[in-house]
mmCIF file as gemmi writes it, N, C-alpha and C atoms, coordinates in Angstrom:
data_model
loop_
_atom_site.group_PDB
_atom_site.id
_atom_site.type_symbol
_atom_site.label_atom_id
_atom_site.label_alt_id
_atom_site.label_comp_id
_atom_site.label_asym_id
_atom_site.label_entity_id
_atom_site.label_seq_id
_atom_site.pdbx_PDB_ins_code
_atom_site.Cartn_x
_atom_site.Cartn_y
_atom_site.Cartn_z
_atom_site.occupancy
_atom_site.B_iso_or_equiv
_atom_site.pdbx_formal_charge
_atom_site.auth_seq_id
_atom_site.auth_asym_id
_atom_site.pdbx_PDB_model_num
ATOM 1 N N . UNK Axp A 1 ? 77.573 239.008 -11.51 1 0 ? 1 A 1
ATOM 2 C CA . UNK Axp A 1 ? 76.893 238.628 -10.285 1 0 ? 1 A 1
ATOM 3 C C . UNK Axp A 1 ? 75.428 238.327 -10.589 1 0 ? 1 A 1
ATOM 4 N N . UNK Axp A 2 ? 74.798 237.635 -9.68 1 0 ? 2 A 1
ATOM 5 C CA . UNK Axp A 2 ? 73.4 237.265 -9.853 1 0 ? 2 A 1
ATOM 6 C C . UNK Axp A 2 ? 72.495 238.476 -9.663 1 0 ? 2 A 1
ATOM 7 N N . UNK Axp A 3 ? 71.362 238.457 -10.329 1 0 ? 3 A 1
ATOM 8 C CA . UNK Axp A 3 ? 70.384 239.518 -10.182 1 0 ? 3 A 1
ATOM 9 C C . UNK Axp A 3 ? 69.014 238.91 -9.94 1 0 ? 3 A 1
ATOM 10 N N . UNK Axp A 4 ? 68.1 239.751 -9.416 1 0 ? 4 A 1
ATOM 11 C CA . UNK Axp A 4 ? 66.739 239.295 -9.169 1 0 ? 4 A 1
ATOM 12 C C . UNK Axp A 4 ? 65.764 240.229 -9.879 1 0 ? 4 A 1
ATOM 13 N N . UNK Axp A 5 ? 64.586 239.725 -10.163 1 0 ? 5 A 1
ATOM 14 C CA . UNK Axp A 5 ? 63.491 240.484 -10.766 1 0 ? 5 A 1
ATOM 15 C C . UNK Axp A 5 ? 62.43 240.646 -9.676 1 0 ? 5 A 1
ATOM 16 N N . UNK Axp A 6 ? 62.503 241.717 -8.862 1 0 ? 6 A 1
ATOM 17 C CA . UNK Axp A 6 ? 61.637 241.829 -7.688 1 0 ? 6 A 1
ATOM 18 C C . UNK Axp A 6 ? 60.153 241.93 -8.02 1 0 ? 6 A 1
ATOM 19 N N . UNK Axp A 7 ? 59.807 242.467 -9.187 1 0 ? 7 A 1
ATOM 20 C CA . UNK Axp A 7 ? 58.401 242.609 -9.558 1 0 ? 7 A 1
ATOM 21 C C . UNK Axp A 7 ? 57.895 241.432 -10.388 1 0 ? 7 A 1
ATOM 22 N N . UNK Axp A 8 ? 58.811 240.522 -10.727 1 0 ? 8 A 1
ATOM 23 C CA . UNK Axp A 8 ? 58.474 239.341 -11.534 1 0 ? 8 A 1
ATOM 24 C C . UNK Axp A 8 ? 57.768 239.735 -12.836 1 0 ? 8 A 1
ATOM 25 N N . UNK Axp A 9 ? 58.218 240.856 -13.438 1 0 ? 9 A 1
ATOM 26 C CA . UNK Axp A 9 ? 57.61 241.322 -14.683 1 0 ? 9 A 1
ATOM 27 C C . UNK Axp A 9 ? 58.535 241.165 -15.887 1 0 ? 9 A 1
ATOM 28 N N . UNK Axp A 10 ? 59.729 240.619 -15.665 1 0 ? 10 A 1
ATOM 29 C CA . UNK Axp A 10 ? 60.685 240.455 -16.75 1 0 ? 10 A 1
ATOM 30 C C . UNK Axp A 10 ? 61.371 241.742 -17.163 1 0 ? 10 A 1
ATOM 31 N N . UNK Axp A 11 ? 61.06 242.85 -16.483 1 0 ? 11 A 1
ATOM 32 C CA . UNK Axp A 11 ? 61.633 244.153 -16.836 1 0 ? 11 A 1
ATOM 33 C C . UNK Axp A 11 ? 62.399 244.795 -15.686 1 0 ? 11 A 1
ATOM 34 N N . UNK Axp A 12 ? 62.03 244.485 -14.449 1 0 ? 12 A 1
ATOM 35 C CA . UNK Axp A 12 ? 62.715 245.076 -13.297 1 0 ? 12 A 1
ATOM 36 C C . UNK Axp A 12 ? 63.915 244.214 -12.939 1 0 ? 12 A 1
ATOM 37 N N . UNK Axp A 13 ? 64.903 244.861 -12.322 1 0 ? 13 A 1
ATOM 38 C CA . UNK Axp A 13 ? 66.143 244.133 -12.03 1 0 ? 13 A 1
ATOM 39 C C . UNK Axp A 13 ? 66.88 244.819 -10.885 1 0 ? 13 A 1
ATOM 40 N N . UNK Axp A 14 ? 67.366 244.028 -9.95 1 0 ? 14 A 1
ATOM 41 C CA . UNK Axp A 14 ? 68.271 244.505 -8.906 1 0 ? 14 A 1
ATOM 42 C C . UNK Axp A 14 ? 69.474 243.575 -8.92 1 0 ? 14 A 1
ATOM 43 N N . UNK Axp A 15 ? 70.659 244.175 -8.975 1 0 ? 15 A 1
ATOM 44 C CA . UNK Axp A 15 ? 71.891 243.389 -9.052 1 0 ? 15 A 1
ATOM 45 C C . UNK Axp A 15 ? 72.902 243.944 -8.06 1 0 ? 15 A 1
ATOM 46 N N . UNK Axp A 16 ? 73.462 243.076 -7.218 1 0 ? 16 A 1
ATOM 47 C CA . UNK Axp A 16 ? 74.524 243.471 -6.304 1 0 ? 16 A 1
ATOM 48 C C . UNK Axp A 16 ? 75.803 243.621 -7.113 1 0 ? 16 A 1
ATOM 49 N N . UNK Axp A 17 ? 76.401 244.806 -7.07 1 0 ? 17 A 1
ATOM 50 C CA . UNK Axp A 17 ? 77.613 245.087 -7.822 1 0 ? 17 A 1
ATOM 51 C C . UNK Axp A 17 ? 78.851 244.79 -6.984 1 0 ? 17 A 1
ATOM 52 N N . UNK Axp A 18 ? 78.865 245.27 -5.746 1 0 ? 18 A 1
ATOM 53 C CA . UNK Axp A 18 ? 80.043 245.121 -4.895 1 0 ? 18 A 1
ATOM 54 C C . UNK Axp A 18 ? 79.604 245.237 -3.449 1 0 ? 18 A 1
ATOM 55 N N . UNK Axp A 19 ? 80.321 244.61 -2.549 1 0 ? 19 A 1
ATOM 56 C CA . UNK Axp A 19 ? 80.029 244.755 -1.13 1 0 ? 19 A 1
ATOM 57 C C . UNK Axp A 19 ? 81.336 244.851 -0.354 1 0 ? 19 A 1
ATOM 58 N N . UNK Axp A 20 ? 81.311 245.681 0.691 1 0 ? 20 A 1
ATOM 59 C CA . UNK Axp A 20 ? 82.48 245.93 1.531 1 0 ? 20 A 1
ATOM 60 C C . UNK Axp A 20 ? 83.724 246.131 0.67 1 0 ? 20 A 1
ATOM 61 N N . UNK Axp A 21 ? 83.666 247.166 -0.135 1 0 ? 21 A 1
ATOM 62 C CA . UNK Axp A 21 ? 84.711 247.451 -1.107 1 0 ? 21 A 1
ATOM 63 C C . UNK Axp A 21 ? 86.052 247.806 -0.497 1 0 ? 21 A 1
ATOM 64 N N . UNK Axp A 22 ? 86.944 248.224 -1.362 1 0 ? 22 A 1
ATOM 65 C CA . UNK Axp A 22 ? 88.33 248.505 -0.998 1 0 ? 22 A 1
ATOM 66 C C . UNK Axp A 22 ? 88.641 249.98 -1.238 1 0 ? 22 A 1
ATOM 67 N N . UNK Axp A 23 ? 89.904 250.36 -1.042 1 0 ? 23 A 1
ATOM 68 C CA . UNK Axp A 23 ? 90.333 251.718 -1.365 1 0 ? 23 A 1
ATOM 69 C C . UNK Axp A 23 ? 90.078 252.02 -2.838 1 0 ? 23 A 1
ATOM 70 N N . UNK Axp A 24 ? 90.221 251.023 -3.681 1 0 ? 24 A 1
ATOM 71 C CA . UNK Axp A 24 ? 89.957 251.201 -5.105 1 0 ? 24 A 1
ATOM 72 C C . UNK Axp A 24 ? 88.482 251.539 -5.339 1 0 ? 24 A 1
ATOM 73 N N . UNK Axp A 25 ? 87.591 250.932 -4.577 1 0 ? 25 A 1
ATOM 74 C CA . UNK Axp A 25 ? 86.164 251.253 -4.675 1 0 ? 25 A 1
ATOM 75 C C . UNK Axp A 25 ? 85.909 252.709 -4.309 1 0 ? 25 A 1
ATOM 76 N N . UNK Axp A 26 ? 86.609 253.214 -3.291 1 0 ? 26 A 1
ATOM 77 C CA . UNK Axp A 26 ? 86.451 254.606 -2.863 1 0 ? 26 A 1
ATOM 78 C C . UNK Axp A 26 ? 86.845 255.552 -3.989 1 0 ? 26 A 1
ATOM 79 N N . UNK Axp A 27 ? 88.014 255.35 -4.595 1 0 ? 27 A 1
ATOM 80 C CA . UNK Axp A 27 ? 88.452 256.278 -5.649 1 0 ? 27 A 1
ATOM 81 C C . UNK Axp A 27 ? 87.565 256.156 -6.886 1 0 ? 27 A 1
ATOM 82 N N . UNK Axp A 28 ? 87.096 254.969 -7.192 1 0 ? 28 A 1
ATOM 83 C CA . UNK Axp A 28 ? 86.199 254.829 -8.342 1 0 ? 28 A 1
ATOM 84 C C . UNK Axp A 28 ? 84.85 255.489 -8.077 1 0 ? 28 A 1
ATOM 85 N N . UNK Axp A 29 ? 84.35 255.419 -6.846 1 0 ? 29 A 1
ATOM 86 C CA . UNK Axp A 29 ? 83.127 256.145 -6.496 1 0 ? 29 A 1
ATOM 87 C C . UNK Axp A 29 ? 83.349 257.65 -6.601 1 0 ? 29 A 1
ATOM 88 N N . UNK Axp A 30 ? 84.508 258.123 -6.151 1 0 ? 30 A 1
ATOM 89 C CA . UNK Axp A 30 ? 84.811 259.553 -6.199 1 0 ? 30 A 1
ATOM 90 C C . UNK Axp A 30 ? 84.878 260.062 -7.637 1 0 ? 30 A 1
ATOM 91 N N . UNK Axp A 31 ? 85.303 259.231 -8.553 1 0 ? 31 A 1
ATOM 92 C CA . UNK Axp A 31 ? 85.457 259.644 -9.956 1 0 ? 31 A 1
ATOM 93 C C . UNK Axp A 31 ? 84.25 259.287 -10.823 1 0 ? 31 A 1
ATOM 94 N N . UNK Axp A 32 ? 83.228 258.717 -10.247 1 0 ? 32 A 1
ATOM 95 C CA . UNK Axp A 32 ? 82.079 258.241 -11.031 1 0 ? 32 A 1
ATOM 96 C C . UNK Axp A 32 ? 81.43 259.348 -11.851 1 0 ? 32 A 1
ATOM 97 N N . UNK Axp A 33 ? 81.307 260.546 -11.297 1 0 ? 33 A 1
ATOM 98 C CA . UNK Axp A 33 ? 80.65 261.629 -12.036 1 0 ? 33 A 1
ATOM 99 C C . UNK Axp A 33 ? 81.464 262.088 -13.24 1 0 ? 33 A 1
ATOM 100 N N . UNK Axp A 34 ? 82.744 261.74 -13.268 1 0 ? 34 A 1
ATOM 101 C CA . UNK Axp A 34 ? 83.6 262.073 -14.412 1 0 ? 34 A 1
ATOM 102 C C . UNK Axp A 34 ? 83.721 260.896 -15.384 1 0 ? 34 A 1
ATOM 103 N N . UNK Axp A 35 ? 82.974 259.813 -15.1 1 0 ? 35 A 1
ATOM 104 C CA . UNK Axp A 35 ? 83.019 258.589 -15.903 1 0 ? 35 A 1
ATOM 105 C C . UNK Axp A 35 ? 84.444 258.065 -16.057 1 0 ? 35 A 1
ATOM 106 N N . UNK Axp A 36 ? 85.197 258.103 -14.95 1 0 ? 36 A 1
ATOM 107 C CA . UNK Axp A 36 ? 86.571 257.595 -14.918 1 0 ? 36 A 1
ATOM 108 C C . UNK Axp A 36 ? 86.666 256.532 -13.833 1 0 ? 36 A 1
ATOM 109 N N . UNK Axp A 37 ? 87.58 255.598 -14.016 1 0 ? 37 A 1
ATOM 110 C CA . UNK Axp A 37 ? 87.816 254.58 -12.994 1 0 ? 37 A 1
ATOM 111 C C . UNK Axp A 37 ? 89.228 254.033 -13.14 1 0 ? 37 A 1
ATOM 112 N N . UNK Axp A 38 ? 89.695 253.379 -12.093 1 0 ? 38 A 1
ATOM 113 C CA . UNK Axp A 38 ? 91.014 252.743 -12.079 1 0 ? 38 A 1
ATOM 114 C C . UNK Axp A 38 ? 90.824 251.24 -11.96 1 0 ? 38 A 1
ATOM 115 N N . UNK Axp A 39 ? 91.758 250.489 -12.501 1 0 ? 39 A 1
ATOM 116 C CA . UNK Axp A 39 ? 91.727 249.033 -12.388 1 0 ? 39 A 1
ATOM 117 C C . UNK Axp A 39 ? 92.55 248.542 -11.203 1 0 ? 39 A 1
ATOM 118 N N . UNK Axp A 40 ? 93.576 249.324 -10.842 1 0 ? 40 A 1
ATOM 119 C CA . UNK Axp A 40 ? 94.368 249.001 -9.656 1 0 ? 40 A 1
ATOM 120 C C . UNK Axp A 40 ? 94.78 250.297 -8.983 1 0 ? 40 A 1
ATOM 121 N N . UNK Axp A 41 ? 95.007 250.217 -7.679 1 0 ? 41 A 1
ATOM 122 C CA . UNK Axp A 41 ? 95.301 251.389 -6.869 1 0 ? 41 A 1
ATOM 123 C C . UNK Axp A 41 ? 96.683 251.941 -7.197 1 0 ? 41 A 1
ATOM 124 N N . UNK Axp A 42 ? 96.75 253.25 -7.437 1 0 ? 42 A 1
ATOM 125 C CA . UNK Axp A 42 ? 98.014 253.908 -7.763 1 0 ? 42 A 1
ATOM 126 C C . UNK Axp A 42 ? 98.341 254.965 -6.707 1 0 ? 42 A 1
ATOM 127 N N . UNK Axp A 43 ? 99.517 255.549 -6.822 1 0 ? 43 A 1
ATOM 128 C CA . UNK Axp A 43 ? 99.909 256.64 -5.921 1 0 ? 43 A 1
ATOM 129 C C . UNK Axp A 43 ? 98.945 257.817 -6.067 1 0 ? 43 A 1
ATOM 130 N N . UNK Axp A 44 ? 98.497 258.078 -7.279 1 0 ? 44 A 1
ATOM 131 C CA . UNK Axp A 44 ? 97.524 259.149 -7.539 1 0 ? 44 A 1
ATOM 132 C C . UNK Axp A 44 ? 96.211 258.869 -6.801 1 0 ? 44 A 1
ATOM 133 N N . UNK Axp A 45 ? 95.799 257.606 -6.764 1 0 ? 45 A 1
ATOM 134 C CA . UNK Axp A 45 ? 94.575 257.221 -6.061 1 0 ? 45 A 1
ATOM 135 C C . UNK Axp A 45 ? 94.721 257.434 -4.552 1 0 ? 45 A 1
ATOM 136 N N . UNK Axp A 46 ? 95.87 257.098 -4.011 1 0 ? 46 A 1
ATOM 137 C CA . UNK Axp A 46 ? 96.119 257.289 -2.576 1 0 ? 46 A 1
ATOM 138 C C . UNK Axp A 46 ? 96.084 258.772 -2.23 1 0 ? 46 A 1
ATOM 139 N N . UNK Axp A 47 ? 96.638 259.614 -3.104 1 0 ? 47 A 1
ATOM 140 C CA . UNK Axp A 47 ? 96.569 261.069 -2.888 1 0 ? 47 A 1
ATOM 141 C C . UNK Axp A 47 ? 95.124 261.548 -2.903 1 0 ? 47 A 1
ATOM 142 N N . UNK Axp A 48 ? 94.302 260.98 -3.79 1 0 ? 48 A 1
ATOM 143 C CA . UNK Axp A 48 ? 92.888 261.347 -3.832 1 0 ? 48 A 1
ATOM 144 C C . UNK Axp A 48 ? 92.195 260.966 -2.527 1 0 ? 48 A 1
ATOM 145 N N . UNK Axp A 49 ? 92.464 259.781 -2.003 1 0 ? 49 A 1
ATOM 146 C CA . UNK Axp A 49 ? 91.87 259.357 -0.734 1 0 ? 49 A 1
ATOM 147 C C . UNK Axp A 49 ? 92.267 260.317 0.385 1 0 ? 49 A 1
ATOM 148 N N . UNK Axp A 50 ? 93.541 260.684 0.449 1 0 ? 50 A 1
ATOM 149 C CA . UNK Axp A 50 ? 93.997 261.633 1.472 1 0 ? 50 A 1
ATOM 150 C C . UNK Axp A 50 ? 93.318 262.984 1.314 1 0 ? 50 A 1
ATOM 151 N N . UNK Axp A 51 ? 93.12 263.435 0.082 1 0 ? 51 A 1
ATOM 152 C CA . UNK Axp A 51 ? 92.429 264.704 -0.18 1 0 ? 51 A 1
ATOM 153 C C . UNK Axp A 51 ? 90.978 264.621 0.311 1 0 ? 51 A 1
ATOM 154 N N . UNK Axp A 52 ? 90.308 263.528 -0.011 1 0 ? 52 A 1
ATOM 155 C CA . UNK Axp A 52 ? 88.915 263.36 0.408 1 0 ? 52 A 1
ATOM 156 C C . UNK Axp A 52 ? 88.786 263.401 1.927 1 0 ? 52 A 1
ATOM 157 N N . UNK Axp A 53 ? 89.702 262.73 2.618 1 0 ? 53 A 1
ATOM 158 C CA . UNK Axp A 53 ? 89.679 262.722 4.084 1 0 ? 53 A 1
ATOM 159 C C . UNK Axp A 53 ? 89.955 264.119 4.633 1 0 ? 53 A 1
ATOM 160 N N . UNK Axp A 54 ? 90.996 264.766 4.12 1 0 ? 54 A 1
ATOM 161 C CA . UNK Axp A 54 ? 91.391 266.092 4.609 1 0 ? 54 A 1
ATOM 162 C C . UNK Axp A 54 ? 90.266 267.11 4.449 1 0 ? 54 A 1
ATOM 163 N N . UNK Axp A 55 ? 89.53 267.029 3.344 1 0 ? 55 A 1
ATOM 164 C CA . UNK Axp A 55 ? 88.48 268.006 3.057 1 0 ? 55 A 1
ATOM 165 C C . UNK Axp A 55 ? 87.079 267.497 3.4 1 0 ? 55 A 1
ATOM 166 N N . UNK Axp A 56 ? 87.021 266.403 4.151 1 0 ? 56 A 1
ATOM 167 C CA . UNK Axp A 56 ? 85.776 265.832 4.678 1 0 ? 56 A 1
ATOM 168 C C . UNK Axp A 56 ? 84.744 265.528 3.592 1 0 ? 56 A 1
ATOM 169 N N . UNK Axp A 57 ? 85.207 265.043 2.44 1 0 ? 57 A 1
ATOM 170 C CA . UNK Axp A 57 ? 84.316 264.568 1.381 1 0 ? 57 A 1
ATOM 171 C C . UNK Axp A 57 ? 84.068 263.086 1.662 1 0 ? 57 A 1
ATOM 172 N N . UNK Axp A 58 ? 82.992 262.795 2.386 1 0 ? 58 A 1
ATOM 173 C CA . UNK Axp A 58 ? 82.785 261.436 2.891 1 0 ? 58 A 1
ATOM 174 C C . UNK Axp A 58 ? 81.909 260.544 2.017 1 0 ? 58 A 1
ATOM 175 N N . UNK Axp A 59 ? 81.195 261.097 1.06 1 0 ? 59 A 1
ATOM 176 C CA . UNK Axp A 59 ? 80.258 260.259 0.3 1 0 ? 59 A 1
ATOM 177 C C . UNK Axp A 59 ? 80.929 259.101 -0.439 1 0 ? 59 A 1
ATOM 178 N N . UNK Axp A 60 ? 82.139 259.238 -1.018 1 0 ? 60 A 1
ATOM 179 C CA . UNK Axp A 60 ? 82.752 258.07 -1.663 1 0 ? 60 A 1
ATOM 180 C C . UNK Axp A 60 ? 83.063 256.93 -0.684 1 0 ? 60 A 1
ATOM 181 N N . UNK Axp A 61 ? 83.255 257.262 0.592 1 0 ? 61 A 1
ATOM 182 C CA . UNK Axp A 61 ? 83.536 256.229 1.592 1 0 ? 61 A 1
ATOM 183 C C . UNK Axp A 61 ? 82.263 255.479 1.98 1 0 ? 61 A 1
ATOM 184 N N . UNK Axp A 62 ? 81.119 256.145 1.879 1 0 ? 62 A 1
ATOM 185 C CA . UNK Axp A 62 ? 79.85 255.494 2.215 1 0 ? 62 A 1
ATOM 186 C C . UNK Axp A 62 ? 79.444 254.483 1.156 1 0 ? 62 A 1
ATOM 187 N N . UNK Axp A 63 ? 79.895 254.67 -0.069 1 0 ? 63 A 1
ATOM 188 C CA . UNK Axp A 63 ? 79.525 253.769 -1.15 1 0 ? 63 A 1
ATOM 189 C C . UNK Axp A 63 ? 80.176 252.405 -1.08 1 0 ? 63 A 1
ATOM 190 N N . UNK Axp A 64 ? 81.163 252.222 -0.205 1 0 ? 64 A 1
ATOM 191 C CA . UNK Axp A 64 ? 81.853 250.93 -0.172 1 0 ? 64 A 1
ATOM 192 C C . UNK Axp A 64 ? 81.129 249.878 0.658 1 0 ? 64 A 1
ATOM 193 N N . UNK Axp A 65 ? 80.055 250.238 1.329 1 0 ? 65 A 1
ATOM 194 C CA . UNK Axp A 65 ? 79.294 249.233 2.067 1 0 ? 65 A 1
ATOM 195 C C . UNK Axp A 65 ? 78.63 248.289 1.069 1 0 ? 65 A 1
ATOM 196 N N . UNK Axp A 66 ? 77.884 248.857 0.112 1 0 ? 66 A 1
ATOM 197 C CA . UNK Axp A 66 ? 77.4 248.057 -1.01 1 0 ? 66 A 1
ATOM 198 C C . UNK Axp A 66 ? 77.008 248.982 -2.151 1 0 ? 66 A 1
ATOM 199 N N . UNK Axp A 67 ? 77.083 248.47 -3.345 1 0 ? 67 A 1
ATOM 200 C CA . UNK Axp A 67 ? 76.638 249.174 -4.539 1 0 ? 67 A 1
ATOM 201 C C . UNK Axp A 67 ? 75.68 248.25 -5.264 1 0 ? 67 A 1
ATOM 202 N N . UNK Axp A 68 ? 74.603 248.821 -5.765 1 0 ? 68 A 1
ATOM 203 C CA . UNK Axp A 68 ? 73.615 248.013 -6.464 1 0 ? 68 A 1
ATOM 204 C C . UNK Axp A 68 ? 73.16 248.727 -7.728 1 0 ? 68 A 1
ATOM 205 N N . UNK Axp A 69 ? 72.683 247.96 -8.676 1 0 ? 69 A 1
ATOM 206 C CA . UNK Axp A 69 ? 72.104 248.483 -9.9 1 0 ? 69 A 1
ATOM 207 C C . UNK Axp A 69 ? 70.624 248.16 -9.86 1 0 ? 69 A 1
ATOM 208 N N . UNK Axp A 70 ? 69.793 249.168 -10.148 1 0 ? 70 A 1
ATOM 209 C CA . UNK Axp A 70 ? 68.342 248.968 -10.142 1 0 ? 70 A 1
ATOM 210 C C . UNK Axp A 70 ? 67.778 249.442 -11.467 1 0 ? 70 A 1
ATOM 211 N N . UNK Axp A 71 ? 66.895 248.666 -12.022 1 0 ? 71 A 1
ATOM 212 C CA . UNK Axp A 71 ? 66.244 249.018 -13.271 1 0 ? 71 A 1
ATOM 213 C C . UNK Axp A 71 ? 64.793 248.586 -13.192 1 0 ? 71 A 1
ATOM 214 N N . UNK Axp A 72 ? 63.878 249.457 -13.628 1 0 ? 72 A 1
ATOM 215 C CA . UNK Axp A 72 ? 62.465 249.083 -13.645 1 0 ? 72 A 1
ATOM 216 C C . UNK Axp A 72 ? 61.718 249.987 -14.605 1 0 ? 72 A 1
ATOM 217 N N . UNK Axp A 73 ? 60.548 249.558 -14.992 1 0 ? 73 A 1
ATOM 218 C CA . UNK Axp A 73 ? 59.662 250.38 -15.792 1 0 ? 73 A 1
ATOM 219 C C . UNK Axp A 73 ? 58.431 250.66 -14.961 1 0 ? 73 A 1
ATOM 220 N N . UNK Axp A 74 ? 57.942 251.902 -15.037 1 0 ? 74 A 1
ATOM 221 C CA . UNK Axp A 74 ? 56.725 252.265 -14.322 1 0 ? 74 A 1
ATOM 222 C C . UNK Axp A 74 ? 55.634 252.515 -15.356 1 0 ? 74 A 1
ATOM 223 N N . UNK Axp A 75 ? 54.464 252.072 -15.049 1 0 ? 75 A 1
ATOM 224 C CA . UNK Axp A 75 ? 53.33 252.313 -15.933 1 0 ? 75 A 1
ATOM 225 C C . UNK Axp A 75 ? 52.296 253.114 -15.162 1 0 ? 75 A 1
ATOM 226 N N . UNK Axp A 76 ? 51.866 254.215 -15.739 1 0 ? 76 A 1
ATOM 227 C CA . UNK Axp A 76 ? 50.812 255.019 -15.131 1 0 ? 76 A 1
ATOM 228 C C . UNK Axp A 76 ? 49.508 254.685 -15.835 1 0 ? 76 A 1
ATOM 229 N N . UNK Axp A 77 ? 48.476 254.44 -15.06 1 0 ? 77 A 1
ATOM 230 C CA . UNK Axp A 77 ? 47.171 254.165 -15.652 1 0 ? 77 A 1
ATOM 231 C C . UNK Axp A 77 ? 46.197 255.232 -15.223 1 0 ? 77 A 1
ATOM 232 N N . UNK Axp A 78 ? 45.28 255.543 -16.105 1 0 ? 78 A 1
ATOM 233 C CA . UNK Axp A 78 ? 44.293 256.588 -15.809 1 0 ? 78 A 1
ATOM 234 C C . UNK Axp A 78 ? 43.124 256.016 -15.058 1 0 ? 78 A 1
């Protein structure tokens, strides 16, 4: 996907990764801290979604609106 350099310094970067994701996006967000992901939705993934709903773990569902990557360098001057 396209990215922009908001500070025009050649070092900062914002890139849209995904928008209005799917059930697959939810399970991949839920597994992000374990550095795991799925390529296609499986029965195991559907069970994970049901578990998240049942136990009110809502943060993976919030991530499907959009995901972005941000990179920048900060310089402190005296």
